Amino acid sequence: MIRVLFVCLGNICRSPMAEAVMRSKVKEAGLDGRIGIDSAGTGDWHIGKAPHEGTRKLLDEKRISWEGITARQVAKEDLKKFDYIVAMDSSNMTHLQGMAEELGLSDVRKANDAKPKLCRLLDFVPEEQPGDVPDPYYTGNFQETYRLVDAGCDALLERIKHQLV
Ligand code: 4NP
């Protein structure tokens, strides 16, 4: 099984949206059980909470289930457990890199390697550089977040599919 962890700051807006969108795409592709998906935040403010109202509303509109998704904080063990740790923006990435360094992990690879460990979602979408998913907690623009999350998840799934064959 390939394990994917989406990471943002609060784990209530962007990364739970990515978790729900990816879960839905994986199911549609018949790859349930072959790709595991989770999300977490670098911050601890919202632990145990359901996704933000804006994310819930958008997912409901798209008929994408967010059932069972609650916020948690990223843990050091996550960096060892997951095959892809996918940050929503550069700030999340810097935080994760710091955690990896503390752990002395030498296998945290960059996105252009064959199998990246730590990467940003939009690293996989050439048309969307420089590659940060804006935070709708501040912008209020959940539609734009969805557009980027959807494009990023499509590209990431294509990449993972090649690994599965
Ligand atoms: P997210 O958005 O990282 O996409 O979940 C945020 C949610 C909450 C906060 C910041 C960003 N906060 O400061 O509480």
PDB file of C-alpha atoms and ligand atoms in Angstrom:
ATOM      1  CA  MET A   1       0.000   0.000   0.000  1.00  0.00           C
ATOM      2  CA  ILE A   2       1.158   3.516  -0.805  1.00  0.00           C
ATOM      3  CA  ARG A   3       0.444   5.897   2.067  1.00  0.00           C
ATOM      4  CA  VAL A   4      -0.234   9.603   1.479  1.00  0.00           C
ATOM      5  CA  LEU A   5      -0.430  12.276   4.186  1.00  0.00           C
ATOM      6  CA  PHE A   6      -1.654  15.775   3.269  1.00  0.00           C
ATOM      7  CA  VAL A   7      -0.404  18.505   5.585  1.00  0.00           C
ATOM      8  CA  CYS A   8      -1.464  22.126   6.121  1.00  0.00           C
ATOM      9  CA  LEU A   9      -1.393  24.508   9.080  1.00  0.00           C
ATOM     10  CA  GLY A  10      -4.674  23.933  10.922  1.00  0.00           C
ATOM     11  CA  ASN A  11      -5.894  20.669   9.313  1.00  0.00           C
ATOM     12  CA  ILE A  12      -9.391  22.112   8.969  1.00  0.00           C
ATOM     13  CA  CYS A  13      -9.384  23.793   5.507  1.00  0.00           C
ATOM     14  CA  ARG A  14      -6.896  22.621   2.850  1.00  0.00           C
ATOM     15  CA  SER A  15      -5.519  19.237   3.905  1.00  0.00           C
ATOM     16  CA  PRO A  16      -8.874  17.713   4.917  1.00  0.00           C
ATOM     17  CA  MET A  17     -10.224  18.941   1.560  1.00  0.00           C
ATOM     18  CA  ALA A  18      -7.317  17.169  -0.173  1.00  0.00           C
ATOM     19  CA  GLU A  19      -7.919  14.036   1.918  1.00  0.00           C
ATOM     20  CA  ALA A  20     -11.599  13.937   0.929  1.00  0.00           C
ATOM     21  CA  VAL A  21     -10.936  14.724  -2.753  1.00  0.00           C
ATOM     22  CA  MET A  22      -8.149  12.133  -3.017  1.00  0.00           C
ATOM     23  CA  ARG A  23     -10.216   9.519  -1.202  1.00  0.00           C
ATOM     24  CA  SER A  24     -12.995  10.057  -3.724  1.00  0.00           C
ATOM     25  CA  LYS A  25     -10.618   9.846  -6.722  1.00  0.00           C
ATOM     26  CA  VAL A  26      -8.963   6.697  -5.373  1.00  0.00           C
ATOM     27  CA  LYS A  27     -12.355   5.071  -4.899  1.00  0.00           C
ATOM     28  CA  GLU A  28     -13.425   6.055  -8.402  1.00  0.00           C
ATOM     29  CA  ALA A  29     -10.206   4.557  -9.782  1.00  0.00           C
ATOM     30  CA  GLY A  30     -10.942   1.265  -7.959  1.00  0.00           C
ATOM     31  CA  LEU A  31      -7.754   1.643  -5.914  1.00  0.00           C
ATOM     32  CA  ASP A  32      -9.302   1.416  -2.437  1.00  0.00           C
ATOM     33  CA  GLY A  33      -7.005  -0.643  -0.254  1.00  0.00           C
ATOM     34  CA  ARG A  34      -3.968   0.097  -2.415  1.00  0.00           C
ATOM     35  CA  ILE A  35      -3.593   3.780  -1.530  1.00  0.00           C
ATOM     36  CA  GLY A  36      -4.043   4.965   2.066  1.00  0.00           C
ATOM     37  CA  ILE A  37      -4.907   8.628   2.694  1.00  0.00           C
ATOM     38  CA  ASP A  38      -4.774  10.808   5.789  1.00  0.00           C
ATOM     39  CA  SER A  39      -4.241  14.467   6.689  1.00  0.00           C
ATOM     40  CA  ALA A  40      -2.736  16.442   9.573  1.00  0.00           C
ATOM     41  CA  GLY A  41      -1.841  19.996  10.594  1.00  0.00           C
ATOM     42  CA  THR A  42       1.453  21.428  11.777  1.00  0.00           C
ATOM     43  CA  GLY A  43      -0.508  23.397  14.438  1.00  0.00           C
ATOM     44  CA  ASP A  44      -2.494  21.986  17.362  1.00  0.00           C
ATOM     45  CA  TRP A  45      -5.367  24.498  17.667  1.00  0.00           C
ATOM     46  CA  HIS A  46      -8.090  22.422  16.046  1.00  0.00           C
ATOM     47  CA  ILE A  47      -7.310  18.858  17.165  1.00  0.00           C
ATOM     48  CA  GLY A  48     -10.453  16.708  17.101  1.00  0.00           C
ATOM     49  CA  LYS A  49     -12.510  19.185  15.069  1.00  0.00           C
ATOM     50  CA  ALA A  50     -14.410  18.498  11.844  1.00  0.00           C
ATOM     51  CA  PRO A  51     -13.324  20.401   8.703  1.00  0.00           C
ATOM     52  CA  HIS A  52     -14.044  24.159   8.481  1.00  0.00           C
ATOM     53  CA  GLU A  53     -17.547  25.114   7.375  1.00  0.00           C
ATOM     54  CA  GLY A  54     -16.208  26.446   4.059  1.00  0.00           C
ATOM     55  CA  THR A  55     -14.518  23.132   3.269  1.00  0.00           C
ATOM     56  CA  ARG A  56     -17.585  21.133   4.347  1.00  0.00           C
ATOM     57  CA  LYS A  57     -19.884  23.273   2.232  1.00  0.00           C
ATOM     58  CA  LEU A  58     -17.714  22.971  -0.830  1.00  0.00           C
ATOM     59  CA  LEU A  59     -17.330  19.208  -0.473  1.00  0.00           C
ATOM     60  CA  ASP A  60     -21.090  18.847   0.007  1.00  0.00           C
ATOM     61  CA  GLU A  61     -21.671  20.851  -3.197  1.00  0.00           C
ATOM     62  CA  LYS A  62     -19.332  18.502  -5.084  1.00  0.00           C
ATOM     63  CA  ARG A  63     -20.932  15.475  -3.422  1.00  0.00           C
ATOM     64  CA  ILE A  64     -17.620  14.410  -1.936  1.00  0.00           C
ATOM     65  CA  SER A  65     -17.820  12.716   1.467  1.00  0.00           C
ATOM     66  CA  TRP A  66     -15.843  14.135   4.386  1.00  0.00           C
ATOM     67  CA  GLU A  67     -17.170  11.502   6.761  1.00  0.00           C
ATOM     68  CA  GLY A  68     -14.820  10.588   9.597  1.00  0.00           C
ATOM     69  CA  ILE A  69     -12.322  13.367   8.910  1.00  0.00           C
ATOM     70  CA  THR A  70     -11.172  15.137  12.090  1.00  0.00           C
ATOM     71  CA  ALA A  71      -8.162  17.352  12.708  1.00  0.00           C
ATOM     72  CA  ARG A  72      -4.959  16.030  14.195  1.00  0.00           C
ATOM     73  CA  GLN A  73      -1.430  17.305  14.523  1.00  0.00           C
ATOM     74  CA  VAL A  74       1.389  15.871  12.457  1.00  0.00           C
ATOM     75  CA  ALA A  75       3.659  13.596  14.523  1.00  0.00           C
ATOM     76  CA  LYS A  76       7.285  12.644  14.000  1.00  0.00           C
ATOM     77  CA  GLU A  77       6.327   9.014  13.368  1.00  0.00           C
ATOM     78  CA  ASP A  78       4.276  10.204  10.372  1.00  0.00           C
ATOM     79  CA  LEU A  79       7.502  11.085   8.590  1.00  0.00           C
ATOM     80  CA  LYS A  80       8.553   7.451   8.768  1.00  0.00           C
ATOM     81  CA  LYS A  81       5.153   5.858   8.133  1.00  0.00           C
ATOM     82  CA  PHE A  82       3.999   7.674   4.988  1.00  0.00           C
ATOM     83  CA  ASP A  83       5.362   7.312   1.464  1.00  0.00           C
ATOM     84  CA  TYR A  84       4.221  10.789   0.389  1.00  0.00           C
ATOM     85  CA  ILE A  85       3.995  13.680   2.826  1.00  0.00           C
ATOM     86  CA  VAL A  86       2.304  16.377   0.789  1.00  0.00           C
ATOM     87  CA  ALA A  87       2.475  19.953   2.091  1.00  0.00           C
ATOM     88  CA  MET A  88      -0.033  22.548   0.928  1.00  0.00           C
ATOM     89  CA  ASP A  89       2.471  25.415   0.960  1.00  0.00           C
ATOM     90  CA  SER A  90       6.123  26.303   1.456  1.00  0.00           C
ATOM     91  CA  SER A  91       5.622  27.218   5.100  1.00  0.00           C
ATOM     92  CA  ASN A  92       4.187  23.758   5.885  1.00  0.00           C
ATOM     93  CA  MET A  93       7.102  22.285   3.930  1.00  0.00           C
ATOM     94  CA  THR A  94       9.677  24.209   5.978  1.00  0.00           C
ATOM     95  CA  HIS A  95       8.033  22.981   9.180  1.00  0.00           C
ATOM     96  CA  LEU A  96       8.119  19.355   7.984  1.00  0.00           C
ATOM     97  CA  GLN A  97      11.713  19.651   6.834  1.00  0.00           C
ATOM     98  CA  GLY A  98      12.630  20.872  10.329  1.00  0.00           C
ATOM     99  CA  MET A  99      10.915  17.836  11.862  1.00  0.00           C
ATOM    100  CA  ALA A 100      12.743  15.520   9.460  1.00  0.00           C
ATOM    101  CA  GLU A 101      16.065  17.100  10.364  1.00  0.00           C
ATOM    102  CA  GLU A 102      15.348  16.654  14.076  1.00  0.00           C
ATOM    103  CA  LEU A 103      14.736  12.987  13.376  1.00  0.00           C
ATOM    104  CA  GLY A 104      17.922  12.750  11.363  1.00  0.00           C
ATOM    105  CA  LEU A 105      16.005  11.356   8.406  1.00  0.00           C
ATOM    106  CA  SER A 106      18.266  11.127   5.413  1.00  0.00           C
ATOM    107  CA  ASP A 107      15.667   9.734   3.011  1.00  0.00           C
ATOM    108  CA  VAL A 108      13.492  12.822   2.707  1.00  0.00           C
ATOM    109  CA  ARG A 109      13.600  13.252  -1.014  1.00  0.00           C
ATOM    110  CA  LYS A 110      12.707  16.092  -3.298  1.00  0.00           C
ATOM    111  CA  ALA A 111       9.760  16.049  -5.676  1.00  0.00           C
ATOM    112  CA  ASN A 112      11.809  15.461  -8.803  1.00  0.00           C
ATOM    113  CA  ASP A 113      13.199  12.207  -7.431  1.00  0.00           C
ATOM    114  CA  ALA A 114      11.602   8.933  -8.466  1.00  0.00           C
ATOM    115  CA  LYS A 115       9.693   8.576  -5.219  1.00  0.00           C
ATOM    116  CA  PRO A 116       9.400  11.790  -3.246  1.00  0.00           C
ATOM    117  CA  LYS A 117       8.737  11.635   0.442  1.00  0.00           C
ATOM    118  CA  LEU A 118       8.308  15.291   1.316  1.00  0.00           C
ATOM    119  CA  CYS A 119       6.799  17.469  -1.413  1.00  0.00           C
ATOM    120  CA  ARG A 120       4.201  20.178  -2.079  1.00  0.00           C
ATOM    121  CA  LEU A 121       0.902  19.262  -3.737  1.00  0.00           C
ATOM    122  CA  LEU A 122       1.419  21.663  -6.618  1.00  0.00           C
ATOM    123  CA  ASP A 123       4.937  20.369  -7.352  1.00  0.00           C
ATOM    124  CA  PHE A 124       3.040  17.852  -9.493  1.00  0.00           C
ATOM    125  CA  VAL A 125       1.200  20.538 -11.532  1.00  0.00           C
ATOM    126  CA  PRO A 126       3.554  22.364 -13.924  1.00  0.00           C
ATOM    127  CA  GLU A 127       0.911  25.017 -14.802  1.00  0.00           C
ATOM    128  CA  GLU A 128       0.515  26.067 -11.164  1.00  0.00           C
ATOM    129  CA  GLN A 129       3.947  27.284 -10.157  1.00  0.00           C
ATOM    130  CA  PRO A 130       5.306  28.636  -7.783  1.00  0.00           C
ATOM    131  CA  GLY A 131       3.112  26.043  -6.197  1.00  0.00           C
ATOM    132  CA  ASP A 132       1.474  27.100  -2.941  1.00  0.00           C
ATOM    133  CA  VAL A 133      -2.213  26.379  -2.230  1.00  0.00           C
ATOM    134  CA  PRO A 134      -3.500  29.685  -0.752  1.00  0.00           C
ATOM    135  CA  ASP A 135      -5.051  29.366   2.709  1.00  0.00           C
ATOM    136  CA  PRO A 136      -8.837  29.929   2.512  1.00  0.00           C
ATOM    137  CA  TYR A 137      -8.917  30.447   6.289  1.00  0.00           C
ATOM    138  CA  TYR A 138      -7.496  33.867   5.410  1.00  0.00           C
ATOM    139  CA  THR A 139      -8.565  34.370   1.766  1.00  0.00           C
ATOM    140  CA  GLY A 140     -12.121  33.022   2.174  1.00  0.00           C
ATOM    141  CA  ASN A 141     -11.786  31.588  -1.349  1.00  0.00           C
ATOM    142  CA  PHE A 142     -12.590  27.904  -0.954  1.00  0.00           C
ATOM    143  CA  GLN A 143     -13.408  27.561  -4.683  1.00  0.00           C
ATOM    144  CA  GLU A 144      -9.864  28.501  -5.675  1.00  0.00           C
ATOM    145  CA  THR A 145      -8.482  26.109  -3.060  1.00  0.00           C
ATOM    146  CA  TYR A 146     -10.662  23.339  -4.476  1.00  0.00           C
ATOM    147  CA  ARG A 147      -9.527  24.036  -8.039  1.00  0.00           C
ATOM    148  CA  LEU A 148      -5.880  23.672  -7.017  1.00  0.00           C
ATOM    149  CA  VAL A 149      -6.468  20.703  -4.705  1.00  0.00           C
ATOM    150  CA  ASP A 150      -8.387  18.920  -7.462  1.00  0.00           C
ATOM    151  CA  ALA A 151      -5.619  19.519 -10.030  1.00  0.00           C
ATOM    152  CA  GLY A 152      -2.927  18.500  -7.531  1.00  0.00           C
ATOM    153  CA  CYS A 153      -4.730  15.294  -6.529  1.00  0.00           C
ATOM    154  CA  ASP A 154      -5.265  14.315 -10.186  1.00  0.00           C
ATOM    155  CA  ALA A 155      -1.552  14.740 -10.886  1.00  0.00           C
ATOM    156  CA  LEU A 156      -0.468  12.956  -7.697  1.00  0.00           C
ATOM    157  CA  LEU A 157      -2.799  10.032  -8.380  1.00  0.00           C
ATOM    158  CA  GLU A 158      -1.415   9.647 -11.902  1.00  0.00           C
ATOM    159  CA  ARG A 159       2.072   9.519 -10.472  1.00  0.00           C
ATOM    160  CA  ILE A 160       1.160   6.944  -7.825  1.00  0.00           C
ATOM    161  CA  LYS A 161      -0.653   4.788 -10.403  1.00  0.00           C
ATOM    162  CA  HIS A 162       2.646   4.388 -12.275  1.00  0.00           C
ATOM    163  CA  GLN A 163       4.235   3.139  -9.052  1.00  0.00           C
ATOM    164  CA  LEU A 164       1.478   0.582  -8.550  1.00  0.00           C
ATOM    165  CA  VAL A 165       1.850  -1.194 -11.912  1.00  0.00           C
TER     166      VAL A 165
HETATM  167  P1  4NP B   1      -5.615  25.296   6.975  1.00  0.00           P
HETATM  168  O1  4NP B   1      -6.166  26.757   7.388  1.00  0.00           O
HETATM  169  O2  4NP B   1      -4.146  25.280   7.315  1.00  0.00           O
HETATM  170  O3  4NP B   1      -5.849  25.186   5.515  1.00  0.00           O
HETATM  171  O4  4NP B   1      -6.425  24.311   7.792  1.00  0.00           O
HETATM  172  C1  4NP B   1      -6.028  27.283   8.681  1.00  0.00           C
HETATM  173  C2  4NP B   1      -6.926  26.932   9.661  1.00  0.00           C
HETATM  174  C3  4NP B   1      -6.804  27.492  10.919  1.00  0.00           C
HETATM  175  C4  4NP B   1      -5.806  28.399  11.195  1.00  0.00           C
HETATM  176  C5  4NP B   1      -4.903  28.748  10.212  1.00  0.00           C
HETATM  177  C6  4NP B   1      -5.002  28.177   8.954  1.00  0.00           C
HETATM  178  N1  4NP B   1      -5.706  28.987  12.480  1.00  0.00           N
HETATM  179  O5  4NP B   1      -4.839  29.868  12.678  1.00  0.00           O
HETATM  180  O6  4NP B   1      -6.498  28.646  13.371  1.00  0.00           O
END
